[in-house]
Structure formats: structure tokens, C-alpha cells
Coordinates of C-alpha atoms and ligand atoms in Angstrom, one line a residue:
M1 CA -0.2 -12.1 -16.2
I2 CA 0.2 -9.1 -18.0
T3 CA -1.9 -6.0 -17.5
N4 CA -2.6 -3.9 -20.1
G5 CA -4.7 -1.5 -18.0
E6 CA -4.1 2.6 -18.1
V7 CA -1.6 4.4 -16.2
L8 CA -2.7 5.3 -13.0
I9 CA 0.6 6.1 -11.1
R10 CA 3.7 7.1 -13.0
V11 CA 6.6 7.9 -11.6
E12 CA 9.5 9.7 -13.4
D13 CA 13.0 10.3 -12.2
V14 CA 12.2 10.7 -8.2
H15 CA 15.0 11.6 -5.8
K16 CA 14.3 12.2 -2.4
V17 CA 17.6 13.3 -0.1
F18 CA 17.2 13.5 3.9
G19 CA 19.0 16.2 5.6
G20 CA 21.1 17.2 2.7
A21 CA 23.3 13.9 2.2
L22 CA 20.8 10.8 2.9
H23 CA 19.9 10.2 -1.2
A24 CA 17.1 7.6 0.0
L25 CA 15.5 7.5 -3.5
N26 CA 17.9 7.9 -6.3
G27 CA 16.4 8.4 -9.6
V28 CA 13.3 6.2 -9.5
T29 CA 11.1 5.5 -12.5
T30 CA 8.2 3.2 -13.1
E31 CA 4.7 3.0 -14.1
I32 CA 1.6 1.3 -11.9
R33 CA -1.1 0.3 -14.3
K34 CA -4.4 -0.4 -13.2
G35 CA -5.2 -3.6 -11.9
E36 CA -1.5 -4.5 -11.2
V37 CA -0.7 -6.2 -8.1
V38 CA 2.8 -4.5 -7.5
V39 CA 5.4 -5.8 -4.8
I40 CA 8.2 -4.2 -4.1
V41 CA 11.0 -6.2 -1.9
G42 CA 14.6 -5.2 -0.6
P43 CA 16.9 -5.0 2.1
S44 CA 15.9 -2.7 4.9
G45 CA 16.9 0.9 4.3
S46 CA 16.6 0.7 0.4
G47 CA 14.0 2.8 0.2
K48 CA 11.0 0.9 0.0
S49 CA 8.7 3.2 2.3
T50 CA 9.8 6.2 1.0
F51 CA 8.9 5.5 -2.2
L52 CA 5.1 4.2 -1.3
R53 CA 5.1 7.3 1.0
S54 CA 5.8 9.4 -2.6
L55 CA 3.1 7.8 -4.3
N56 CA 0.8 9.9 -2.0
L57 CA 3.1 12.6 -1.5
L58 CA 3.1 12.0 2.4
E59 CA 7.7 12.2 1.5
V60 CA 7.5 15.3 -1.0
P61 CA 10.2 14.4 -3.7
S62 CA 13.3 16.7 -3.7
S63 CA 12.9 16.0 -7.5
G64 CA 11.1 14.5 -10.1
H65 CA 7.4 14.2 -10.9
I66 CA 4.4 11.8 -9.8
Y67 CA 1.6 11.7 -11.9
F68 CA -1.7 10.0 -10.5
E69 CA -4.6 9.9 -13.1
G70 CA -2.6 12.2 -15.3
V71 CA -1.9 14.8 -12.6
D72 CA 1.3 16.0 -11.7
I73 CA 0.9 15.8 -7.8
T74 CA 4.3 17.2 -7.2
D75 CA 3.2 20.2 -8.9
K76 CA 2.7 23.0 -6.0
K77 CA -0.5 23.9 -6.9
V78 CA -2.5 21.0 -6.8
D79 CA -4.3 19.8 -4.4
I80 CA -3.0 17.0 -3.0
D81 CA -5.6 16.4 0.1
K82 CA -8.3 15.8 -2.9
H83 CA -5.8 13.2 -4.4
R84 CA -5.1 11.0 -1.5
Q85 CA -7.9 10.3 -0.6
K86 CA -8.5 8.3 -3.5
M87 CA -5.2 6.3 -2.3
G88 CA -5.4 4.1 0.3
M89 CA -2.4 3.4 2.7
V90 CA -2.1 0.3 5.2
F91 CA 0.8 0.7 7.6
Q92 CA 2.5 -1.8 9.5
H93 CA 0.7 -0.6 12.7
F94 CA -2.7 -0.3 12.6
N95 CA -3.1 3.4 13.5
L96 CA -6.8 2.9 14.6
F97 CA -8.3 5.5 16.6
P98 CA -8.0 3.5 20.4
H99 CA -11.1 5.4 22.0
K100 CA -13.3 5.0 18.9
T101 CA -15.5 1.8 17.9
I102 CA -14.6 -0.6 15.4
L103 CA -17.6 1.1 13.1
E104 CA -16.7 5.2 14.1
N105 CA -12.8 4.2 13.1
I106 CA -14.5 3.0 9.6
T107 CA -17.3 5.7 8.9
L108 CA -15.2 8.7 10.3
A109 CA -13.4 9.6 6.9
P110 CA -16.5 9.0 4.7
I111 CA -18.5 11.2 7.1
K112 CA -16.1 13.9 7.2
V113 CA -14.1 14.0 4.1
R114 CA -16.5 12.4 1.6
R115 CA -19.7 14.1 3.5
K116 CA -21.6 10.8 3.6
S117 CA -24.6 10.6 6.2
K118 CA -24.1 8.6 9.2
E119 CA -26.9 6.1 7.9
E120 CA -25.3 6.0 4.4
A121 CA -21.6 5.4 5.6
E122 CA -22.5 3.0 8.4
K123 CA -24.5 0.8 6.4
Q124 CA -21.4 0.7 3.7
A125 CA -19.3 0.0 6.8
M126 CA -21.8 -3.2 7.9
E127 CA -21.6 -4.0 4.4
L128 CA -17.6 -4.0 4.4
L129 CA -17.5 -5.6 7.8
Q130 CA -19.3 -8.5 6.4
L131 CA -17.1 -9.3 3.5
V132 CA -14.6 -9.4 5.9
G133 CA -16.4 -11.7 8.4
L134 CA -16.1 -9.2 11.7
E135 CA -19.3 -7.8 11.7
E136 CA -19.6 -8.7 15.0
K137 CA -16.7 -6.6 16.1
A138 CA -18.8 -3.1 14.8
H139 CA -19.2 -2.1 18.4
S140 CA -16.1 -3.3 19.9
Y141 CA -13.0 -0.9 20.2
P142 CA -9.8 -1.9 19.0
S143 CA -8.2 -3.2 21.9
Q144 CA -10.9 -5.7 22.0
L145 CA -9.4 -6.9 18.5
S146 CA -6.2 -9.2 17.7
G147 CA -3.9 -7.5 15.7
G148 CA -4.7 -9.8 12.7
Q149 CA -8.4 -8.4 13.3
K150 CA -7.1 -4.7 13.6
Q151 CA -4.9 -4.9 10.8
R152 CA -8.4 -6.4 8.4
I153 CA -10.2 -3.4 9.7
A154 CA -7.2 -1.0 9.0
I155 CA -8.0 -2.2 5.7
V156 CA -11.2 -2.2 5.8
R157 CA -11.2 1.5 7.1
S158 CA -9.2 2.5 3.8
L159 CA -11.7 0.4 1.7
A160 CA -14.3 2.7 3.0
M161 CA -13.2 5.7 1.2
E162 CA -13.5 3.8 -2.3
P163 CA -9.8 4.2 -3.3
D164 CA -8.3 3.7 -6.9
V165 CA -5.2 2.6 -5.1
M166 CA -4.2 0.6 -2.3
L167 CA -0.6 1.1 -0.9
F168 CA 0.7 -1.4 1.7
D169 CA 3.6 -0.6 3.4
E170 CA 4.8 -4.1 5.3
P171 CA 1.0 -5.2 6.8
T172 CA 1.5 -8.5 8.2
S173 CA 5.4 -7.5 9.7
A174 CA 4.1 -6.2 13.3
L175 CA 1.6 -9.5 13.7
D176 CA 2.3 -12.7 15.0
P177 CA 3.0 -15.7 12.6
E178 CA -0.7 -17.4 13.3
M179 CA -2.2 -14.1 12.1
V180 CA -0.2 -13.3 9.1
G181 CA -2.3 -15.6 6.9
E182 CA -5.6 -13.9 7.6
V183 CA -4.2 -10.5 6.5
L184 CA -2.8 -12.0 3.1
D185 CA -5.8 -13.7 2.4
L186 CA -7.5 -10.5 2.5
M187 CA -5.1 -8.6 0.4
K188 CA -5.4 -11.5 -2.1
Q189 CA -8.9 -11.1 -2.3
L190 CA -8.6 -7.5 -2.9
A191 CA -6.4 -8.6 -5.7
K192 CA -8.5 -10.8 -7.2
D193 CA -11.2 -8.2 -7.2
G194 CA -9.8 -6.0 -9.3
M195 CA -7.9 -3.7 -7.0
T196 CA -4.8 -1.9 -8.1
M197 CA -2.2 -2.7 -5.0
V198 CA 1.5 -1.4 -4.1
V199 CA 2.5 -3.7 -1.8
V200 CA 6.2 -3.6 0.2
T201 CA 6.3 -7.0 2.0
H202 CA 8.7 -9.5 2.8
E203 CA 6.5 -12.7 2.6
M204 CA 7.6 -13.9 -1.0
G205 CA 4.6 -16.5 -0.9
F206 CA 2.1 -13.7 -1.7
A207 CA 4.7 -12.2 -4.1
R208 CA 4.8 -14.8 -6.2
E209 CA 1.3 -16.2 -5.8
V210 CA -0.1 -12.4 -6.1
G211 CA 2.0 -10.5 -7.7
T212 CA 1.8 -9.5 -11.1
R213 CA 5.1 -7.8 -11.0
V214 CA 8.1 -7.7 -8.5
I215 CA 10.0 -4.9 -7.9
F216 CA 13.2 -5.0 -6.3
M217 CA 15.2 -2.1 -4.7
D218 CA 18.3 -1.0 -3.3
A219 CA 20.2 1.9 -2.1
G220 CA 17.2 4.2 -3.6
Q221 CA 16.6 2.5 -6.9
I222 CA 15.2 0.0 -8.6
R223 CA 17.5 -2.5 -9.7
E224 CA 15.0 -5.7 -11.3
E225 CA 11.6 -5.5 -12.1
A226 CA 9.8 -8.6 -14.0
E227 CA 6.8 -10.8 -13.8
P228 CA 7.0 -13.3 -10.5
E229 CA 8.2 -16.5 -12.3
E230 CA 10.9 -14.8 -13.7
F231 CA 11.8 -12.8 -11.0
F232 CA 12.3 -15.6 -8.2
T233 CA 13.6 -18.1 -10.9
D234 CA 16.0 -16.2 -13.2
P235 CA 17.2 -13.2 -10.9
K236 CA 19.5 -11.1 -13.0
E237 CA 21.6 -8.7 -10.6
P238 CA 23.8 -10.2 -8.6
R239 CA 22.8 -8.1 -5.7
L240 CA 19.0 -9.5 -6.0
R241 CA 20.4 -13.1 -6.5
E242 CA 22.2 -12.7 -3.1
F243 CA 19.1 -10.8 -1.5
L244 CA 16.9 -13.9 -2.8
S245 CA 19.3 -16.1 -1.2
K246 CA 18.5 -14.8 2.3
V247 CA 15.2 -14.5 2.2
L248 CA 14.1 -18.0 0.2
Ligands
ADP301 N1 12.4 10.7 7.7 C1 13.4 10.7 7.3 N2 14.4 11.6 8.0 C2 15.8 11.2 8.0 N3 16.3 9.7 7.0 C3 15.2 9.1 6.4 C4 14.0 9.4 6.8 N4 12.8 8.5 6.5 C5 13.8 7.6 6.1 N5 15.2 7.8 6.2 C6 16.3 7.1 5.4 O1 15.9 6.8 4.3 C7 16.4 5.7 3.6 C8 15.3 4.7 3.3 O2 14.5 4.2 4.2 P1 13.4 3.8 4.1 O3 12.5 4.0 3.1 O4 12.7 3.6 5.4 O5 13.5 2.1 3.8 P2 13.0 0.6 3.6 O6 11.6 1.0 3.8 O7 13.6 0.1 2.5 O8 13.5 0.5 5.0 C9 17.5 5.0 5.2 O9 18.7 5.4 5.3 C10 16.4 5.7 6.0 O10 17.3 5.9 7.3
MG302 MG1 10.2 0.3 5.4

């Protein structure tokens, strides 16, 4: 699928050096357009997380620029919190607050950051919970949920901020195999509803089925990017061929 949506994020020659020597990102340039589901794959240590975390400046690039909705967020004068609110992020581990109920976990940021009333935030949270079939868990605590349920709540919590893009860093890697499907199904649903998504994952089936574009990273660089069909059936780079022969 070709998406001709407007550019949401533009990444321009981004480098990230850790400790003066480790080049985690070595000149990354790409664009994320509205409605795209960009899947990032690559070997461990290739810079996938660093790339994803750079998009909302959880990692500050050593050089280069990142434009979000036309604003250069690497410009130090920019109020990053304002822009970060529009980028939902879901990690491998759910990071839910253990001593708060599911409803409190979901409504916390909308009330504090978006200044929604408690009533309004709870109404929206319940609607989202219904959408993912977890409304009966509203008053439970995270420890009372399965890993798959917790990760779906983490996604719902991000959605409650009404983000313009969702960033996922290996959202199913810490889950028991039987729970992977329910999380991927929810992500698939989001994609279908038109959410712009950037997803780091080892789930090649998801990349192939849901991705609009797949990016292969190696040694801090984008080595290949293509639509899934071409990416998986006609890989150009020897390193990608080698990678695919191991993971497929
Ligand atoms: N905070 C950090 N400090 C030092 N080195 C880091 C840090 N984060 C990542 N790295 C290094 O940067 C490289 C890329 O890491 P990462 O982006 O996590 O790769 P991936 O997600 O593809 O496994 C690795 O060599 C990793 O050890
Ligand atoms: Mg990683």
C-alpha cells in the first residue's frame, strides 16, 4: 500500500554517539507519513531502540534534525513536552503504576497533562477499555492482569492522550507466546483505524501483513527500506538476506 499522506516526522542525518565512541546511529534519514505503519527490523544492537527513542527525543541526537509536524524538535528552544504528548510510546515492559487501578493508570495523564476533568477522562477511559474488551478490569490493579492484558492497557493508556503517532519498541517480546496474538491484534486494529505507527518488532508476520513499509537497520544505519512484499521476497542487501534467512 502506498500512502501519500503528509509527512508527520522527518529524520535528517541523525547521529547518536554514546560515550564518545559508540556510534549507535550513524546518519539516519527517513520520513514517516500520516497513516503509515513503518516496521523496523534488524539485529540486536543495530540501533532500533535508539532510533525510536530519538523520534520523541528520549534520546537526544548528537547531530542531525528531527521534524515533527513541521517543527524541528531538536532545536533546543522547542518545548519538547508539548510535542512528546502527541507521540504515544509503548515499551517491552508495560510500566504501569502498580499501586494505581487500571482506570487511574489510564486517566492520570489526561487529567494532569491534558487538564481533562476526572469525569471526562474516566468516560473516555471506559470507552477505550470497552474497545479492547477490558472494561471489567477498570478497578483491578496491574498485578491482577495477565501480561497480554497489561500490554493492551499500556496501549490504551497511550491512546487516551490522543496521540498523532504511536511508537512501539518490541511490544510483544516480553510476553508468553500465547499472549502475543491479542496484542498484535489490537495493533492491527489501530493500523486499520488509520493510526500512524512506528513499530520495532521481531514479528515478521506482523511486518508483512500490517506494515506499509519495512526498514532494515544494521550498525546504526538504514540499510534497506521497501514495501513488505518486496522487502521479504526480493531483499537487495546481503546483510538483510542473511538476517532474513535467520528469522524467517
Ligand atoms: N544509554 C546508552 N548508553 C550507552 N550505549 C547505549 C545506550 N543505549 C544504547 N546503547 C548502545 O547503542 C547500540 C544500539 O543500541 P539499541 O538502539 O538499543 O539497539 P537495538 O534496539 O537495535 O537492539 C548498542 O551498541 C547499545 O549497546
Ligand atoms: Mg532495542
